[in-house]
Amino acid sequence: MLSDKKYFLFDIDGTLAVDDTLYEGSRELIDYIESIGGRAFYITNNSVKSRKDYVEKFRRWGIMTKESQFMTASYATCRYLKEHYKDKKLFALGTPSFVEELRSFGLAVTEQSEKDADCVVVGFDRTLSYEKVETACELLFRPAVDFIGTNPDLKCPTAFGFVPDCGGICAMLTAAVARTPLYIGKPSAEIVTLCTKQVNAKPEEVLVVGDRLYTDIACGINAGVETALVYTGEAKEKDLADTVFMPDYTFENIEKLYQEFRKSREEAYYAF
Ligand SMILES: [Mg+2]
């Protein structure tokens, strides 16, 4: 039930905001969650920004957060790589911020000129050059070199429409090298667990909120918690007709979710 929720795991792009613009109702809902003793977490497949970048971005929106509230695909990927590629060399298709994050985990990221690596790691690389693409292909034609992507999202919403996200960049590589990556971000349940463990949340107290069926909603389903879809990003109402990732709740936008959540709690209170 909606009124049982205390821990909200929000997708950011297309759910709470688009680019630098916070949607109407986002701050109100986040403040309300705090006021009832709950906690908002932000699970995002955006691998351009580090957790520190997000704290700063939210501060500019007037929302105070801690780094531990952000579970990014790049952070989850760093944790995975630290476990499996500790003394290996990585070649990254990623922003300087992502490369810095990999290095902060003690991981060895090779430079473009070296053309020697054990694994090609792809993020949402807004500094992508054809030179980097060529190096990645050269490495991926060696069967011993692994292929990892931070997140499978094909496209990222912008003010004008969409641009290719990590999954889109990987699809371009796949077209050339006929290999597919292992993805670490959503819809992996791990990203949900990394949040809920922090607060010992019961599954019925958790709601995953997002705009995309095959990442956000799938991730909640994989983690065994309820999900809410908002129609302010990728998924539209007609997409529900042929998806296996069926959300428990749907809302026109985040403001509608805020109003319904408040109402459900007030009704539960008066019923009691
Ligand atoms: Mg989204």
Short mmCIF file of C-alpha atoms and ligand atoms in Angstrom, two decimals:
data_model
loop_
_atom_site.label_atom_id
_atom_site.label_comp_id
_atom_site.label_asym_id
_atom_site.label_seq_id
_atom_site.Cartn_x
_atom_site.Cartn_y
_atom_site.Cartn_z
CA MET A 1 0.00 0.00 0.00
CA LEU A 2 1.15 3.51 -0.83
CA SER A 3 0.53 4.71 2.74
CA ASP A 4 3.10 2.18 4.11
CA LYS A 5 5.99 3.70 2.17
CA LYS A 6 8.87 5.38 4.02
CA TYR A 7 11.85 4.78 1.77
CA PHE A 8 11.66 6.17 -1.75
CA LEU A 9 14.26 5.18 -4.31
CA PHE A 10 14.00 7.79 -7.05
CA ASP A 11 15.35 7.73 -10.54
CA ILE A 12 16.43 11.32 -11.33
CA ASP A 13 16.42 12.06 -15.09
CA GLY A 14 12.89 12.07 -16.48
CA THR A 15 11.44 11.38 -13.00
CA LEU A 16 12.42 14.24 -10.63
CA ALA A 17 14.02 16.52 -13.21
CA VAL A 18 15.07 17.01 -16.79
CA ASP A 19 18.59 18.37 -17.32
CA ASP A 20 18.97 21.16 -14.72
CA THR A 21 15.25 21.76 -14.24
CA LEU A 22 13.57 20.20 -11.20
CA TYR A 23 9.99 19.10 -11.89
CA GLU A 24 7.11 20.66 -9.98
CA GLY A 25 6.37 18.58 -6.87
CA SER A 26 9.82 16.93 -6.53
CA ARG A 27 11.06 19.09 -3.67
CA GLU A 28 7.67 18.98 -1.92
CA LEU A 29 7.65 15.16 -2.01
CA ILE A 30 11.27 14.91 -0.80
CA ASP A 31 10.55 17.35 2.07
CA TYR A 32 7.41 15.42 2.98
CA ILE A 33 9.32 12.11 3.10
CA GLU A 34 11.83 13.71 5.50
CA SER A 35 8.97 15.13 7.62
CA ILE A 36 7.48 11.66 8.21
CA GLY A 37 10.86 10.22 9.25
CA GLY A 38 11.49 8.44 5.94
CA ARG A 39 14.43 8.73 3.59
CA ALA A 40 14.82 9.50 -0.09
CA PHE A 41 17.49 7.71 -2.08
CA TYR A 42 18.49 8.44 -5.64
CA ILE A 43 19.27 5.48 -7.84
CA THR A 44 20.44 6.66 -11.20
CA ASN A 45 21.94 5.03 -14.24
CA ASN A 46 23.48 8.36 -15.18
CA SER A 47 27.21 7.65 -15.18
CA VAL A 48 28.33 11.17 -16.08
CA LYS A 49 28.19 12.49 -12.52
CA SER A 50 29.83 11.26 -9.33
CA ARG A 51 27.99 11.14 -5.99
CA LYS A 52 29.74 14.37 -5.01
CA ASP A 53 28.51 16.04 -8.24
CA TYR A 54 24.96 15.01 -7.34
CA VAL A 55 25.10 16.43 -3.81
CA GLU A 56 26.15 19.74 -5.39
CA LYS A 57 23.46 19.55 -8.10
CA PHE A 58 20.77 18.94 -5.45
CA ARG A 59 22.15 21.75 -3.28
CA ARG A 60 21.60 24.14 -6.21
CA TRP A 61 17.97 22.96 -6.25
CA GLY A 62 17.77 23.80 -2.52
CA ILE A 63 17.72 20.11 -1.50
CA MET A 64 20.29 19.06 1.12
CA THR A 65 21.56 15.50 0.69
CA LYS A 66 24.42 13.23 1.72
CA GLU A 67 26.59 11.19 -0.69
CA SER A 68 25.24 7.98 0.87
CA GLN A 69 21.76 8.82 -0.53
CA PHE A 70 23.05 8.50 -4.10
CA MET A 71 23.47 5.11 -5.68
CA THR A 72 24.75 5.76 -9.18
CA ALA A 73 25.44 3.13 -11.81
CA SER A 74 29.03 4.37 -11.95
CA TYR A 75 29.44 3.96 -8.16
CA ALA A 76 27.93 0.44 -8.28
CA THR A 77 30.22 -0.37 -11.24
CA CYS A 78 33.25 0.85 -9.28
CA ARG A 79 32.30 -1.45 -6.40
CA TYR A 80 31.92 -4.38 -8.82
CA LEU A 81 35.24 -3.67 -10.58
CA LYS A 82 37.06 -3.30 -7.27
CA GLU A 83 35.89 -6.80 -6.40
CA HIS A 84 36.70 -8.43 -9.77
CA TYR A 85 39.42 -6.31 -11.46
CA LYS A 86 41.53 -5.21 -8.51
CA ASP A 87 44.97 -5.68 -10.10
CA LYS A 88 43.84 -5.43 -13.71
CA LYS A 89 44.04 -2.64 -16.27
CA LEU A 90 40.90 -0.89 -17.45
CA PHE A 91 40.25 1.17 -20.55
CA ALA A 92 37.36 3.56 -19.92
CA LEU A 93 34.95 5.25 -22.29
CA GLY A 94 33.78 7.77 -19.73
CA THR A 95 33.88 11.39 -18.60
CA PRO A 96 36.88 12.70 -16.59
CA SER A 97 34.59 12.56 -13.54
CA PHE A 98 33.93 8.80 -14.09
CA VAL A 99 37.66 8.09 -14.62
CA GLU A 100 38.40 9.98 -11.40
CA GLU A 101 35.79 7.90 -9.57
CA LEU A 102 37.35 4.63 -10.88
CA ARG A 103 40.78 5.81 -9.72
CA SER A 104 39.42 6.79 -6.30
CA PHE A 105 38.58 3.07 -5.84
CA GLY A 106 42.25 2.24 -6.47
CA LEU A 107 41.54 0.91 -9.97
CA ALA A 108 44.13 1.21 -12.76
CA VAL A 109 42.72 3.11 -15.75
CA THR A 110 45.01 3.10 -18.78
CA GLU A 111 45.47 6.08 -21.04
CA GLN A 112 44.27 6.25 -24.64
CA SER A 113 47.82 5.80 -26.04
CA GLU A 114 48.57 2.53 -24.18
CA LYS A 115 46.12 0.26 -26.04
CA ASP A 116 46.61 -2.41 -23.42
CA ALA A 117 43.85 -3.38 -21.00
CA ASP A 118 42.06 -6.36 -19.43
CA CYS A 119 38.62 -4.78 -19.64
CA VAL A 120 36.81 -2.05 -21.57
CA VAL A 121 34.46 -0.14 -19.24
CA VAL A 122 31.80 2.02 -20.87
CA GLY A 123 29.85 4.80 -19.16
CA PHE A 124 27.65 7.60 -20.50
CA ASP A 125 30.63 9.27 -22.14
CA ARG A 126 29.82 12.85 -23.08
CA THR A 127 33.51 13.32 -23.95
CA LEU A 128 33.41 10.43 -26.44
CA SER A 129 35.71 10.72 -29.43
CA TYR A 130 36.09 8.46 -32.46
CA GLU A 131 39.67 7.84 -31.37
CA LYS A 132 38.42 6.33 -28.08
CA VAL A 133 35.85 4.25 -30.00
CA GLU A 134 38.62 2.85 -32.23
CA THR A 135 40.79 1.92 -29.23
CA ALA A 136 37.81 0.21 -27.56
CA CYS A 137 37.16 -1.81 -30.75
CA GLU A 138 40.81 -2.78 -31.09
CA LEU A 139 40.77 -4.06 -27.48
CA LEU A 140 37.40 -5.82 -27.83
CA PHE A 141 38.61 -7.77 -30.86
CA ARG A 142 40.89 -9.59 -28.38
CA PRO A 143 38.72 -12.29 -26.77
CA ALA A 144 40.60 -12.06 -23.45
CA VAL A 145 39.49 -8.45 -22.95
CA ASP A 146 36.21 -8.14 -21.00
CA PHE A 147 33.38 -5.74 -21.85
CA ILE A 148 31.46 -3.97 -19.05
CA GLY A 149 28.85 -1.20 -19.25
CA THR A 150 27.64 0.92 -16.34
CA ASN A 151 23.98 0.85 -17.51
CA PRO A 152 21.87 -0.52 -20.38
CA ASP A 153 19.86 2.67 -21.05
CA LEU A 154 19.80 3.31 -24.79
CA LYS A 155 19.00 7.01 -24.56
CA CYS A 156 18.95 9.85 -22.07
CA PRO A 157 16.17 12.48 -22.00
CA THR A 158 17.12 16.11 -22.69
CA ALA A 159 15.10 19.30 -23.05
CA PHE A 160 14.81 18.69 -26.84
CA GLY A 161 14.36 14.90 -26.87
CA PHE A 162 17.05 12.26 -26.33
CA VAL A 163 20.78 11.62 -26.77
CA PRO A 164 22.55 8.20 -26.75
CA ASP A 165 23.24 6.91 -23.23
CA CYS A 166 25.69 4.15 -22.22
CA GLY A 167 23.52 1.40 -23.76
CA GLY A 168 23.41 3.37 -27.02
CA ILE A 169 27.20 3.75 -27.06
CA CYS A 170 27.59 0.03 -26.29
CA ALA A 171 25.12 -0.78 -29.11
CA MET A 172 27.43 1.08 -31.50
CA LEU A 173 30.40 -1.00 -30.28
CA THR A 174 28.33 -4.20 -30.46
CA ALA A 175 27.52 -3.39 -34.10
CA ALA A 176 31.26 -3.32 -34.84
CA VAL A 177 32.72 -6.05 -32.63
CA ALA A 178 29.72 -8.44 -32.27
CA ARG A 179 30.03 -8.62 -28.49
CA THR A 180 27.60 -7.47 -25.78
CA PRO A 181 28.62 -6.01 -22.40
CA LEU A 182 27.80 -7.06 -18.87
CA TYR A 183 25.76 -4.21 -17.34
CA ILE A 184 26.03 -3.35 -13.60
CA GLY A 185 23.46 -0.54 -13.03
CA LYS A 186 19.66 -0.81 -13.05
CA PRO A 187 17.87 -3.23 -13.54
CA SER A 188 20.32 -5.04 -11.24
CA ALA A 189 18.73 -5.52 -7.78
CA GLU A 190 22.11 -4.77 -6.20
CA ILE A 191 21.58 -1.02 -6.58
CA VAL A 192 18.34 -1.23 -4.51
CA THR A 193 19.97 -3.37 -1.81
CA LEU A 194 22.86 -0.90 -1.44
CA CYS A 195 20.23 1.68 -0.35
CA THR A 196 17.76 -0.35 1.70
CA LYS A 197 20.53 -2.00 3.76
CA GLN A 198 21.52 1.43 5.07
CA VAL A 199 18.15 1.89 6.82
CA ASN A 200 17.13 -1.76 7.43
CA ALA A 201 14.01 -1.15 5.35
CA LYS A 202 11.25 -3.74 5.19
CA PRO A 203 10.31 -4.50 1.55
CA GLU A 204 6.76 -3.14 2.02
CA GLU A 205 8.18 0.23 3.15
CA VAL A 206 10.12 0.70 -0.09
CA LEU A 207 8.96 2.27 -3.35
CA VAL A 208 11.08 2.49 -6.51
CA VAL A 209 9.99 5.47 -8.64
CA GLY A 210 11.06 5.91 -12.26
CA ASP A 211 10.13 6.80 -15.84
CA ARG A 212 11.48 3.72 -17.59
CA LEU A 213 10.11 0.19 -17.57
CA TYR A 214 13.16 -1.93 -18.51
CA THR A 215 15.52 -0.28 -15.99
CA ASP A 216 13.63 1.45 -13.11
CA ILE A 217 10.54 -0.74 -12.87
CA ALA A 218 12.52 -3.91 -13.67
CA CYS A 219 15.02 -3.06 -10.92
CA GLY A 220 12.24 -2.75 -8.29
CA ILE A 221 10.70 -6.02 -9.47
CA ASN A 222 14.11 -7.76 -9.33
CA ALA A 223 14.58 -6.46 -5.78
CA GLY A 224 11.08 -7.60 -4.67
CA VAL A 225 9.67 -4.14 -3.83
CA GLU A 226 6.74 -2.09 -5.20
CA THR A 227 7.24 0.30 -8.08
CA ALA A 228 5.69 3.53 -9.40
CA LEU A 229 5.96 4.76 -12.98
CA VAL A 230 5.72 8.45 -13.91
CA TYR A 231 4.95 9.57 -17.46
CA THR A 232 7.41 12.48 -17.59
CA GLY A 233 10.27 10.62 -19.28
CA GLU A 234 10.51 7.65 -21.59
CA ALA A 235 7.56 5.33 -20.90
CA LYS A 236 4.06 6.26 -22.04
CA GLU A 237 0.72 4.73 -21.04
CA LYS A 238 0.53 2.69 -24.28
CA ASP A 239 3.84 0.93 -23.37
CA LEU A 240 2.07 -0.89 -20.51
CA ALA A 241 0.17 -2.99 -23.07
CA ASP A 242 3.24 -5.00 -24.02
CA THR A 243 5.67 -4.98 -21.10
CA VAL A 244 6.67 -7.72 -18.67
CA PHE A 245 7.77 -5.00 -16.22
CA MET A 246 4.37 -3.92 -14.89
CA PRO A 247 4.49 -1.12 -12.28
CA ASP A 248 2.28 -1.30 -9.15
CA TYR A 249 1.32 2.39 -9.49
CA THR A 250 1.33 4.90 -12.34
CA PHE A 251 1.22 8.71 -12.11
CA GLU A 252 1.10 11.50 -14.66
CA ASN A 253 4.03 13.19 -12.90
CA ILE A 254 5.86 13.40 -9.56
CA GLU A 255 3.47 16.06 -8.24
CA LYS A 256 0.54 13.63 -8.65
CA LEU A 257 2.52 10.98 -6.73
CA TYR A 258 3.14 13.52 -3.95
CA GLN A 259 -0.57 14.40 -3.72
CA GLU A 260 -1.68 10.74 -3.77
CA PHE A 261 0.93 9.73 -1.18
CA ARG A 262 -0.12 12.52 1.21
CA LYS A 263 -3.78 11.67 0.71
CA SER A 264 -3.17 7.94 1.33
CA ARG A 265 -1.38 8.70 4.61
CA GLU A 266 -4.03 11.14 5.77
CA GLU A 267 -6.79 8.63 4.97
CA ALA A 268 -4.90 5.85 6.77
CA TYR A 269 -4.54 8.20 9.78
CA TYR A 270 -8.23 9.11 9.92
CA ALA A 271 -9.29 5.49 9.38
CA PHE A 272 -7.18 4.60 12.39
MG MG B 1 15.00 8.18 -16.01
#
